[in-house]
Structure formats: structure tokens, C-alpha cells
Short mmCIF file of C-alpha atoms and ligand atoms in Angstrom, two decimals:
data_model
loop_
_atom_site.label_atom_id
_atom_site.label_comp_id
_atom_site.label_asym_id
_atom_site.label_seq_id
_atom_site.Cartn_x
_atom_site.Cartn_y
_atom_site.Cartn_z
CA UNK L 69 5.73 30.59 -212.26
CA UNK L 70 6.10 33.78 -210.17
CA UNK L 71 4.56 33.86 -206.84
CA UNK L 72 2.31 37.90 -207.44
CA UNK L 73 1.41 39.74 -205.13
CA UNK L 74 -2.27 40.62 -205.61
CA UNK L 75 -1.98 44.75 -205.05
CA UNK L 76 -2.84 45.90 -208.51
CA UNK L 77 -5.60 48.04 -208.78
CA UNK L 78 -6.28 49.67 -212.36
CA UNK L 79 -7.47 47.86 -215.35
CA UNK L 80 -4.94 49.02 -218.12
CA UNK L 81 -5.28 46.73 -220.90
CA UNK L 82 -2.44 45.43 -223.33
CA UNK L 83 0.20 48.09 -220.93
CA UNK L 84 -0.30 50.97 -218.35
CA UNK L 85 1.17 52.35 -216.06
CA UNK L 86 -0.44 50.56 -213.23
CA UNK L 87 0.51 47.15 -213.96
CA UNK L 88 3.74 47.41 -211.54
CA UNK L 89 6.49 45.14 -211.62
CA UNK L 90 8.35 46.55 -209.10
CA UNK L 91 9.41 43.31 -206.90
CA UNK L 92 10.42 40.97 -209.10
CA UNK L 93 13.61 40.58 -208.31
CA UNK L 94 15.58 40.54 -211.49
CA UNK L 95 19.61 40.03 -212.26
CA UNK L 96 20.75 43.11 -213.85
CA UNK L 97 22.58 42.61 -217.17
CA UNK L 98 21.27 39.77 -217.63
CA UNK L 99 18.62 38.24 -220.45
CA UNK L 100 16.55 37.26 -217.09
CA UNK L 101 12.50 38.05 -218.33
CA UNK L 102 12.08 34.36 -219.13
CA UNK L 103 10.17 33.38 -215.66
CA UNK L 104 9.38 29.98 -218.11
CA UNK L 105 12.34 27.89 -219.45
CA UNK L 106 13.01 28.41 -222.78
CA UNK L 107 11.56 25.19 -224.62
CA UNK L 108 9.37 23.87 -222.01
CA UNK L 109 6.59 23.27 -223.77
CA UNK L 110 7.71 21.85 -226.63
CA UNK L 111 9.67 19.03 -224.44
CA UNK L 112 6.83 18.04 -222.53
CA UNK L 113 4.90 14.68 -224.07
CA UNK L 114 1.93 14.66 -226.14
CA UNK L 115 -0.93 12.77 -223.22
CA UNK L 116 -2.67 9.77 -224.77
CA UNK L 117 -5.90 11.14 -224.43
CA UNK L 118 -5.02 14.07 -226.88
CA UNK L 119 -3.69 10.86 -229.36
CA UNK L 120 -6.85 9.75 -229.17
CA UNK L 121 -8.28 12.63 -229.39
CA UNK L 122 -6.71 14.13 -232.53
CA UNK L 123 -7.13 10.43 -234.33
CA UNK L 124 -11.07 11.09 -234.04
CA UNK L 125 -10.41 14.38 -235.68
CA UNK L 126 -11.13 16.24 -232.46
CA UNK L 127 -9.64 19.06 -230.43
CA UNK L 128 -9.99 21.05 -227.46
CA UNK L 129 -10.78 24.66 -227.45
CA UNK L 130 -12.02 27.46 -225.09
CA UNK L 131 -14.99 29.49 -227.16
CA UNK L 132 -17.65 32.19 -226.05
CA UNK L 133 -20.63 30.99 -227.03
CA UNK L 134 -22.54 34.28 -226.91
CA UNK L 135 -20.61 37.94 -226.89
CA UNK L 136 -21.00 38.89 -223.06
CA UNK L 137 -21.00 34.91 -222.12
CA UNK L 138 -17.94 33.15 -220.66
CA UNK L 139 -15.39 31.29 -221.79
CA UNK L 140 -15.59 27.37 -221.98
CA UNK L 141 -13.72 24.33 -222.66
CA UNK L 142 -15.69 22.35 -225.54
CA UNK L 143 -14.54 19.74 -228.15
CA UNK L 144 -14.50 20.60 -231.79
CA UNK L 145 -14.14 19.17 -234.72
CA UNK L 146 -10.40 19.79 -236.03
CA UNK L 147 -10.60 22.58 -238.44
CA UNK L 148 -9.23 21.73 -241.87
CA UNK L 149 -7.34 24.27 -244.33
CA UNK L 150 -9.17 25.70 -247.68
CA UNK L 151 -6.65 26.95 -250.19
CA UNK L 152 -3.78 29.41 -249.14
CA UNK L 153 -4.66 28.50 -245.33
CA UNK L 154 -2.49 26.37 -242.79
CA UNK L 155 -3.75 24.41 -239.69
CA UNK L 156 -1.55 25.46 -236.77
CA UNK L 157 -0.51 23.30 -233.92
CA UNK L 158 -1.06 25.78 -231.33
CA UNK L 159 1.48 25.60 -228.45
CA UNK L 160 1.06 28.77 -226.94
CA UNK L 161 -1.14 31.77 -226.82
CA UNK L 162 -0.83 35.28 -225.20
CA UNK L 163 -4.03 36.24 -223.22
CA UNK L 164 -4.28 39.86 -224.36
CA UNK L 165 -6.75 43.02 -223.44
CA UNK L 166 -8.16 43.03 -226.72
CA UNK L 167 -9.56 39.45 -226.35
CA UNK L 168 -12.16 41.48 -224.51
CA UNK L 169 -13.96 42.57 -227.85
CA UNK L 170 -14.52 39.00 -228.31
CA UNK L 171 -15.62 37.75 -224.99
CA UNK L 172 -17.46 40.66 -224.29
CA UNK L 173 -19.15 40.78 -228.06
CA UNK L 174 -17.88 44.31 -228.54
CA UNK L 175 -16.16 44.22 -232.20
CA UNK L 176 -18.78 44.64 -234.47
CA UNK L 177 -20.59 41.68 -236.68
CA UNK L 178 -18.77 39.35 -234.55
CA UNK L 179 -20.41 35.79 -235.13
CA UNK L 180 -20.47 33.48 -232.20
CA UNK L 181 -19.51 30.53 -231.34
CA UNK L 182 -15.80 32.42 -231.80
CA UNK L 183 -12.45 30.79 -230.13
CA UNK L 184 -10.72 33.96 -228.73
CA UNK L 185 -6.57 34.56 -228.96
CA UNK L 186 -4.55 36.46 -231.42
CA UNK L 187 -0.62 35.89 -229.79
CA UNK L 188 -0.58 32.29 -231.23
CA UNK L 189 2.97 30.41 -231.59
CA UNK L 190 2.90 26.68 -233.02
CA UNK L 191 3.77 24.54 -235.42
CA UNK L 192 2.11 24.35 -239.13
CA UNK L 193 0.72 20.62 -239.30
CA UNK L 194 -1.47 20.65 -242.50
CA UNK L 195 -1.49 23.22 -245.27
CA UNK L 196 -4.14 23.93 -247.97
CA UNK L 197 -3.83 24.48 -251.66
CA UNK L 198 -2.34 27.08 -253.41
CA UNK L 199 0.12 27.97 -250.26
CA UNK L 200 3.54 29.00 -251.17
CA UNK L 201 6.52 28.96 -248.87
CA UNK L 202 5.21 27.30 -246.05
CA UNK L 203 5.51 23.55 -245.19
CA UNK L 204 4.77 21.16 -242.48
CA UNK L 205 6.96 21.36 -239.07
CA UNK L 206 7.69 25.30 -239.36
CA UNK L 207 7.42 26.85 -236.07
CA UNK L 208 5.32 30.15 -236.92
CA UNK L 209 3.24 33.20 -234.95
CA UNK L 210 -0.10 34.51 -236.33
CA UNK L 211 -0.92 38.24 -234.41
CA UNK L 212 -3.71 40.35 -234.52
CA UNK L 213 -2.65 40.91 -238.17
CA UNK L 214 -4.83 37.85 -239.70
CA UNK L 215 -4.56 38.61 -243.23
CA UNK L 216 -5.42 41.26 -245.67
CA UNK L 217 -7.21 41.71 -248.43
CA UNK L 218 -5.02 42.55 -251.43
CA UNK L 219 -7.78 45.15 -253.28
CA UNK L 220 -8.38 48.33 -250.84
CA UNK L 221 -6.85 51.28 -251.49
CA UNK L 222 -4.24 50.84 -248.24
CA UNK L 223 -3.62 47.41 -249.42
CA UNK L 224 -2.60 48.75 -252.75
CA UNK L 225 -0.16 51.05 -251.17
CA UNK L 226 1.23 48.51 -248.72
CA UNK L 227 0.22 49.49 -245.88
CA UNK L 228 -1.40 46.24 -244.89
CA UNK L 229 -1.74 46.75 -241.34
CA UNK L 230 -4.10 49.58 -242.83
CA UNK L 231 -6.36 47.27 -244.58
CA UNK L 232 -9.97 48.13 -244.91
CA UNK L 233 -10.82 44.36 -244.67
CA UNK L 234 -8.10 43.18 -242.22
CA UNK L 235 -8.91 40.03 -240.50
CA UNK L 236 -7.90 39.57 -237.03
CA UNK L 237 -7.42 36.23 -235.31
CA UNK L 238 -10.29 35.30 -232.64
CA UNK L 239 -12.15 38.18 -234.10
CA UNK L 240 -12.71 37.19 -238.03
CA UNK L 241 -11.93 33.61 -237.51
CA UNK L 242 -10.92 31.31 -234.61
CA UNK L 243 -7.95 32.05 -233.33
CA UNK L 244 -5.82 30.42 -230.81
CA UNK L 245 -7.57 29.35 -227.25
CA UNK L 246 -7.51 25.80 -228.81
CA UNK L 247 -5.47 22.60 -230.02
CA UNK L 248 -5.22 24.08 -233.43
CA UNK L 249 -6.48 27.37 -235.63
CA UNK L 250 -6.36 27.61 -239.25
CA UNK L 251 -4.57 30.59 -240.98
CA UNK L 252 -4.46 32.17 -244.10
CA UNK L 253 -0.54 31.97 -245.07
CA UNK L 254 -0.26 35.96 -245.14
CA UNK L 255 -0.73 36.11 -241.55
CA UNK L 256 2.36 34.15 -240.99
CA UNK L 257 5.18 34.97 -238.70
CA UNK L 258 8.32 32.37 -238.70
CA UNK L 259 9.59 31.81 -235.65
CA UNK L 260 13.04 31.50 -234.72
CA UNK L 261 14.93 28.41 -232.77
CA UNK L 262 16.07 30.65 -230.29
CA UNK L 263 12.66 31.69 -228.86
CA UNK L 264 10.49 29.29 -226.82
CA UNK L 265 6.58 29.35 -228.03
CA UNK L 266 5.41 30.74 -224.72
CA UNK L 267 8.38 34.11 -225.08
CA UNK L 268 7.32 34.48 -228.87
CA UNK L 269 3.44 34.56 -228.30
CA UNK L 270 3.48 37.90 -226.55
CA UNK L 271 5.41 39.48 -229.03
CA UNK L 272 3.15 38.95 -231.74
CA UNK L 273 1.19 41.26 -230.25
CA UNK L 274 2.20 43.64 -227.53
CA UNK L 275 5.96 42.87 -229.35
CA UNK L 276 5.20 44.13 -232.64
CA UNK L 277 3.36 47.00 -231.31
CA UNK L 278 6.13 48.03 -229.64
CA UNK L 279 8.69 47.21 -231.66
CA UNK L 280 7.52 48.52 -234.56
CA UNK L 281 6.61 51.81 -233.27
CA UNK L 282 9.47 52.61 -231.71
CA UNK L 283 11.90 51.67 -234.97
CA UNK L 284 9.37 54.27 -236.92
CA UNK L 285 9.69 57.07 -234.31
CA UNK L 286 12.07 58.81 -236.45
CA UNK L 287 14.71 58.70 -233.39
CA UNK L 288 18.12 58.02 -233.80
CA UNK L 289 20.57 55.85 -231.62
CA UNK L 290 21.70 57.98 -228.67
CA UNK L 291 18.20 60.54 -229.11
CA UNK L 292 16.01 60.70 -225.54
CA UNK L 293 13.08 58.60 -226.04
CA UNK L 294 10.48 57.88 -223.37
CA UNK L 295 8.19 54.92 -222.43
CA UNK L 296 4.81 55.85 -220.94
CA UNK L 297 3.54 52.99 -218.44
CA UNK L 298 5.24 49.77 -217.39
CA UNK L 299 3.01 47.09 -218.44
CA UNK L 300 2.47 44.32 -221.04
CA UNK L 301 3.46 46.73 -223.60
CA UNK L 302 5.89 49.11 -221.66
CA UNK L 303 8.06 46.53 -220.08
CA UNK L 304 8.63 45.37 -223.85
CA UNK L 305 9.24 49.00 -224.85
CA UNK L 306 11.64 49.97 -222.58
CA UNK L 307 13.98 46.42 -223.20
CA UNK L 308 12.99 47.60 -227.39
CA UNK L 309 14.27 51.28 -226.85
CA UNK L 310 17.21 50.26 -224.96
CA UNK L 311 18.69 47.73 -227.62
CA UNK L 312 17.67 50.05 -230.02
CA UNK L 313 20.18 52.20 -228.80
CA UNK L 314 17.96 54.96 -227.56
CA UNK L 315 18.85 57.43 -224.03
CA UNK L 316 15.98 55.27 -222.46
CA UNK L 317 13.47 57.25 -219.62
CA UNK L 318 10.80 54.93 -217.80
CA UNK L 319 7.62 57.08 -216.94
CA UNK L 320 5.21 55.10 -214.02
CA UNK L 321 3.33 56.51 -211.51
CA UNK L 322 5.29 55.03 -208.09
CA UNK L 323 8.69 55.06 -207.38
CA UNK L 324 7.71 51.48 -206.68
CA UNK L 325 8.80 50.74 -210.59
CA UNK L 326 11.89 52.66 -210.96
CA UNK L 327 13.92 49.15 -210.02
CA UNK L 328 11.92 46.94 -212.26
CA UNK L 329 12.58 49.93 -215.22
CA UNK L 330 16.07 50.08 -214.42
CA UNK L 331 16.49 46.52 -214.92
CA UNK L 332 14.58 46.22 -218.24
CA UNK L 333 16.86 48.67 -219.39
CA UNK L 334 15.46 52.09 -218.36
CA UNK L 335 18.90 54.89 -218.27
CA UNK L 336 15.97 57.30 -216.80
CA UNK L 337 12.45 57.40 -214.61
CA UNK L 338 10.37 59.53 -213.63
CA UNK L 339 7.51 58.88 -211.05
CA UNK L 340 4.30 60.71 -212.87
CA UNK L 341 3.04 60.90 -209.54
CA UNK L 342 5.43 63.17 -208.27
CA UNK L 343 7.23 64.60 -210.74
CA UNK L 344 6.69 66.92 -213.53
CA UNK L 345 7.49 64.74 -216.17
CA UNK L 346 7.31 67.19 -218.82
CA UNK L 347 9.91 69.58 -217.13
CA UNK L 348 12.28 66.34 -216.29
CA UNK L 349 12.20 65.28 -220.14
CA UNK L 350 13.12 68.95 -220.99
CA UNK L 351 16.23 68.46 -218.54
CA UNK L 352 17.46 65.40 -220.58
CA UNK L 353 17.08 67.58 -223.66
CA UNK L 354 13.46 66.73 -224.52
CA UNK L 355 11.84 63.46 -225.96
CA UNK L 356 12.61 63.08 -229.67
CA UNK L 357 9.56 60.07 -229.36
CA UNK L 358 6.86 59.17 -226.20
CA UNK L 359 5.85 55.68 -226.63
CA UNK L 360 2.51 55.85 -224.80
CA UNK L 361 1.50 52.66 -223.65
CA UNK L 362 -1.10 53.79 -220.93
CA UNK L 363 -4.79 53.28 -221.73
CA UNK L 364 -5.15 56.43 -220.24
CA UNK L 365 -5.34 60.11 -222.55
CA UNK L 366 -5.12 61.62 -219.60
CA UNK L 367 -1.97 60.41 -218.69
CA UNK L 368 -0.64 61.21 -222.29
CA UNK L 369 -1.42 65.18 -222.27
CA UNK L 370 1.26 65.82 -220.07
CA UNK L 371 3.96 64.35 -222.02
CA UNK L 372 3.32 66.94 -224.79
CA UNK L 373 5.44 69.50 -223.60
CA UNK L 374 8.13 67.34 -222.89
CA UNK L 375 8.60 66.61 -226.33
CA UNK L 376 11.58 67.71 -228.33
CA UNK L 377 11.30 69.97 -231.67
CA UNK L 378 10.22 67.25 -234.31
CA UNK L 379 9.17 65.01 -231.03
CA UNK L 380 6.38 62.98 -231.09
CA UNK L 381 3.84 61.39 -229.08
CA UNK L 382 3.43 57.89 -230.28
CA UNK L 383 0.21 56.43 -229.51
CA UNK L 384 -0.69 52.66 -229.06
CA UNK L 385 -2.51 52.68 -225.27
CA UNK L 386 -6.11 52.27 -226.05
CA UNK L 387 -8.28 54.94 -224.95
CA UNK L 388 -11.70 56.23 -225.95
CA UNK L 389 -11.07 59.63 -224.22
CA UNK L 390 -9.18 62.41 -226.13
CA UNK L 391 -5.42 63.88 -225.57
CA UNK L 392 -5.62 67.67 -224.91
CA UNK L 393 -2.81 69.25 -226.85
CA UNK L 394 -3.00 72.91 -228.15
CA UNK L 395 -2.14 73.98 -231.70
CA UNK L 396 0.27 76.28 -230.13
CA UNK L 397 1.97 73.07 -228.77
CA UNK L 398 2.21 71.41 -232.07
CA UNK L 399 3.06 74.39 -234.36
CA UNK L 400 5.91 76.04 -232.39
CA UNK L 401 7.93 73.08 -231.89
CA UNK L 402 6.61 70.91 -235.12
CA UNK L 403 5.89 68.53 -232.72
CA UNK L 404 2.72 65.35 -233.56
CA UNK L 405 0.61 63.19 -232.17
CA UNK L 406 0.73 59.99 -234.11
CA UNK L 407 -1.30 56.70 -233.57
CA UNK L 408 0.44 53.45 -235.01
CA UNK L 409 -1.09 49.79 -235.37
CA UNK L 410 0.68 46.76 -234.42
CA UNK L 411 2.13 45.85 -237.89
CA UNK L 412 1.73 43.14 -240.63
CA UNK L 413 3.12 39.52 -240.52
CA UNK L 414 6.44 40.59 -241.44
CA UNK L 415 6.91 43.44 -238.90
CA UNK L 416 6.10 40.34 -235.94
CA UNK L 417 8.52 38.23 -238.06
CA UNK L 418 11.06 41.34 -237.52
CA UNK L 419 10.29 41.28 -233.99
CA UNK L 420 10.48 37.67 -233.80
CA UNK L 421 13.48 37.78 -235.12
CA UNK L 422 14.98 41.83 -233.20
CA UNK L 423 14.16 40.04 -229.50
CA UNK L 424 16.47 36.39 -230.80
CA UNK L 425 18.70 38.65 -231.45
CA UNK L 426 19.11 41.05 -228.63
CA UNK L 427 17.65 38.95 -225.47
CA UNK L 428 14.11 40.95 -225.43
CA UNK L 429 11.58 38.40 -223.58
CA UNK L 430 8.19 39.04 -222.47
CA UNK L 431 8.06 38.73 -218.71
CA UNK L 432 5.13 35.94 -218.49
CA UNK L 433 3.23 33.88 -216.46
CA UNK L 434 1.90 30.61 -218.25
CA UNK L 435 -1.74 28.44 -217.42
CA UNK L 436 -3.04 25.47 -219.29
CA UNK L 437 -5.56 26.16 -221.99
CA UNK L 438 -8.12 24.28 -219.54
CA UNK L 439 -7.48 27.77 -217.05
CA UNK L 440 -8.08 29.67 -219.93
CA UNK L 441 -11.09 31.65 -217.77
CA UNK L 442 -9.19 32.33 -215.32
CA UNK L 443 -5.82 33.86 -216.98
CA UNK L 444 -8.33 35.80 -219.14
CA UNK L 445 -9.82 37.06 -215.25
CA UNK L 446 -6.19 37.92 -214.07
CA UNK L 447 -5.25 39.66 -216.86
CA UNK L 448 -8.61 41.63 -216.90
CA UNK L 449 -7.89 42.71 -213.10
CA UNK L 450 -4.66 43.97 -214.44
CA UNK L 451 -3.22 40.91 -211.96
CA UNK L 452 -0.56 39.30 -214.83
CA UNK L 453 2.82 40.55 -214.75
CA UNK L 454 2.95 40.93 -217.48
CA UNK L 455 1.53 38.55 -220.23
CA UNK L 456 -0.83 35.68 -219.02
CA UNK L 457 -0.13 32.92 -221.73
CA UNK L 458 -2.11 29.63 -222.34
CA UNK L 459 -0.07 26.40 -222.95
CA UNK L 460 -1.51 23.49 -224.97
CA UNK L 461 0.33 20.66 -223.21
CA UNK L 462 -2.30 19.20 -221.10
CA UNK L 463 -0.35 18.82 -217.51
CA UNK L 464 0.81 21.45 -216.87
ZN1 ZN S 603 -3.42 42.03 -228.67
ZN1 ZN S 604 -6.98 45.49 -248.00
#
């Protein structure tokens, strides 16, 4: 585990630009964002206790018991799978911003008791009914994509991220603060050999987002393409856009993260706080795509005019406030301002299987499941650099 300093301040969700990462001190060229050996987990031995525990039919998980309430350890009964469902062996599980809605009872007709986690990597270890294609002893990922519906219009037009009736892991059903979740089969993600549990949980959420946004921007290999904030998504981003092949340009407030962006892969910063970033993306030739990762609008409105003709400002930091762009801004230069979703089971599987490929690894810090209240409190003080991610092992 990395020893972290404690001088964050901002609360920026899944990324921002105030998570810094500037003093980690990183080998440059080298696939070095694994701060957890690859295959840790899965080496360690199963504790006699959790024998017994899983013969009774038991297993551990960490539920809110009331939205607003706080976390807890409690033992459940082991969940079985109805038809076209699995029962994942949960190894790992990212500890992400949006686990908030849950704990904090915010997503609408949430029903409580609800297990909270939607980056969950395992191992399938009972499947129901009617599932194709799946079998005991896969390794797979479920995300916040947790199935879809089939019927809606969006569905129909496979777009299933787009579902009207998507379920989302920790949200819909349990998800993966626990021993073991059931899943329906749809919301699978296999995972490959070369990725440990704890490096592929992450990316089935702040991965995918990523990922998948940037390989939609509509830029080409060698076009400018910028990464708004360095944080649980951004520090993916930037390692994304640079294997993607993309002129790479870190924006962070602080100079303080222009090593840490270098290293992931950035060819460019610019320190927000000083610099016009607009005007410095204009010098490189303008930004054919702004991946903004900062849960601030604020901090996205001055990107706008740094955007190439056909550029556009890519949206995945969550923000309830609005981005002030002028129509002027838009028509002159054909420029948009497009949200985009984290993707569907096959999009993390691409991920998945993009980072084996090209060395992308979340930068992580890992806690048993029994700490699960307090990783949930470091990430919420914007403290984890830059995924917090539960382990099921029990010694830890
Ligand atoms: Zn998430
Ligand atoms: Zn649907």
C-alpha cells in the first residue's frame, strides 16, 4: 500500500482535478500503476472460518440498512441464482463516488437493506437456469451496467447503456461489498489472466467510462486530445489517450501534477490555475476531444474555446451545475458538448481486455471488506489515490 499524504482538499467524485497524484514516485516507461501485486488476492488462502462459514450457507457483507445510515458488516444468507443469473465469488470491489446514491439513499425507489459496490471482479461459482455461455470458475467483472431490459425503445436500438430500465449493481440489486452477489448473465464482463481482480475492478467502472469515451471521440491517432482532471477517472484517461495513440495534454489545477501526468503518459499539461488553457490548446492546434473528468461545470466552460473545428467536449464528471457555452461557440466552429455513459458489459469486457493489452492499471489502494467504512470515508474526502478497492480475503 502507498504511504498518502493527507493534503487533499476537494471532494471530486469518480475523477477531478483535485485528487493530485503528484508524489508518487513512478518509473517512467514503465507499466508501474500496480501499487498491489498482480494476483495477490487470488494466492492468498481461503481462512477456516469463511469454510465454515460458506458450508452454513452464510456470507459476509457490508449493507446500509437505511439510505443516510452507515455502512456495516452483517452475515447473510448466501444469495442463490434464479434463471439467467450467476452467483459471483467476489474478490474485489472498487469503492466508487457513485456508491454515495446508495449509502446516502439518494437514487430514487432505492429499497434498503441494499449491499453497495458496482466495480466487482470474481469468480462465477453457481449459475442459474437458462444461462448461456457462462460456466463455473470464469473470472468475470459486473459494472454499473447490471443488465438491461431487452423491450425499451433504446434497448431495441442497442444502445443498452441507454436502457430505460437499466439495472445497476448496489443500486437495483446487491452488488459487491460482500462474499458473493448474484448477476444477471448480461451484465457480464470476462476477465482476462493477465489482470489481477483488484487492477480489473476499477476499470469496470471509471475504466469503461473512460475508455469508451475516448475511442468514440471521433479523434484519430496523432489528433490533440485533452484530459480534464487527474483523478480516478483522469489518471485512467490520460494512460487510455496515450495508447490510443492520441497527442496527449494533462489539464490540473497545480503544477504539482504535471510529473504524475507526464508519467501516465501525458505529451502536454497545462496548470488551469495559471494558465489559459483554452489559448494553450489553440497553440497545439486545438482539442479535436476534452475528456472532462472534473465534477466541476465550471471547470469545463473554459475548455470550450480550446476546442478544435468538429472538437468536442466530452462529458462524464458529474455535476448538477450547467456548462456555459454560447451558440456562437458551437455554430462557428461545429463544435458539441456531448455527455456519454459508462458502457454495456461488452464495452468493460473491451476495456478489460484494451488495458491486458497495453499495460493500463488503475493506480489503487486496497482494504479488507471488514474496512469497507472507512475506504468508502477516504474516498469521500477525495483521500484515495486513486481507487480505494475492497478485498474479500479476510487477512489482509
Ligand atoms: Zn462507478
Ligand atoms: Zn431496455
Amino acid at each position: 500500500m502507498a504511504d498518502v499524504p493527507h493534503e487533499l482538499s476537494a471532494q471530486i467524485g469518480d475523477g477531478g482535478e483535485d485528487a493530485t497524484g503528484d508524489d508518487v514516485a513512478l518509473d517512467p516507461g514503465e507499466p508501474q500503476f500496480d501499487l498491489v501485486e498482480p494476483g495477490r488476492v487470488s494466492r492468498r488462502e481461503v481462512q477456516p472460518d469463511t469454510i465454515k462459514r460458506r458450508a452454513m450457507g452464510k456470507m459476509r457483507a457490508v449493507q446500509v440498512a437505511q439510505g443516510g445510515g452507515a455502512l456495516e458488516l452483517v452475515e447473510r444468507e448466501m444469495p442463490e441464482p434464479t434463471q439467467g443469473e450467476v452467483r459471483v465469488r467476489v474478490e474485489a470491489c472498487g469503492v466508487c463516488h457513485s456508491d454515495s446514491l446508495t449509502v446516502e439513499g439518494q437514487w430514487p425507489g432505492l429499497s434498503f437493506p441494499r449491499i453497495p459496490g458496482h466495480e466487482i471482479a470474481g469468480i462465477i461459482d453457481a449459475v442459474g437456469t437458462g444461462v448461456v455461455g457462462w460456466s463455473v470458475g470464469q473470472r468475470v467483472g459486473v459494472g454499473w451496467f447490471g443488465g438491461h431490459c431487452g423491450r425499451c425503445e433504446p434497448c431495441r436500438r442497442g444502445w443498452l447503456i441507454d436502457c430505460r430500465n437499466l439495472r445497476i449493481p448496489g443500486i437495483s440489486y446487491d452488488g459487491g461489498y460482500a462474499d458473493a452477489m448474484v448477476a444477471p448473465a448480461d451484465a457480464l464482463a470476462a476477465i482476462p489472466d493477465q489482470l489481477s481482480a483488484v487492477d480489473a475492478a476499477p476499470l469496470l467502472c471509471a475504466g469503461v467510462t473512460t475508455f469508451n469515451a475516448l475511442r468514440h471521440s471521433g479523434a484519430m491517432p496523432g489528433d490533440v486530445v485533452a484530459v480534464l482532471g487527474i483523478g480516478g477517472l483522469g489518471h485512467l484517461g490520460v494512460q487510455f489517450a496515450n495508447k490510443l495513440g492520441f497527442c496527449t495534454v494533462a489539464i490540473a489545477r497545480g503544477s504539482d501534477k504535471e510529473a504524475l501526468s507526464r508519467n501516465l503518459g501525458a505529451h502536454h499539461f497545462i496548470d488551469s490555475a495559471t494558465e489559459d488553457v483554452a489559448a494553450r490548446l489553440n497553440r497545439l492546434g486545438g482539442a479535436r476531444a476534452v475528456l472532462a473528468t472534473v465534477t466541476s461545470a465550471k471547470a469545463m466552460t473554459p475548455v470550450i474555446e480550446g476546442l478544435a473545428v468538429r472538437g468536442r467536449l466530452i462529458v462524464v464528471g458529474v455535476d448538477a451545475e450547467p456548462i456555459e457555452v454560447s451558440p456562437l461557440q458551437l455554430i462557428g466552429a461545429s463544435r458539441s458538448v456531448v455527455g456519454h455513459a459508462a458502457g454495456a458489459s461488452i464495452d468493460s469486457q473491451d476495456t478489460l481486455g484494451f488495458s491486458a493489452l497495453s499495460g493500463v492499471r488503475p493506480m489503487i489502494e486496497t482494504m479488507p471488506l471488514s474496512r469497507a467504512p472507512e475506504a468508502y470515508a477516504r474516498m469521500m474526502r477525495a483521500e484515495a489515490r486513486f481507487r480505494m478497492v475492497l478485498t474479500m480475503a479476510e487477512q489482509h
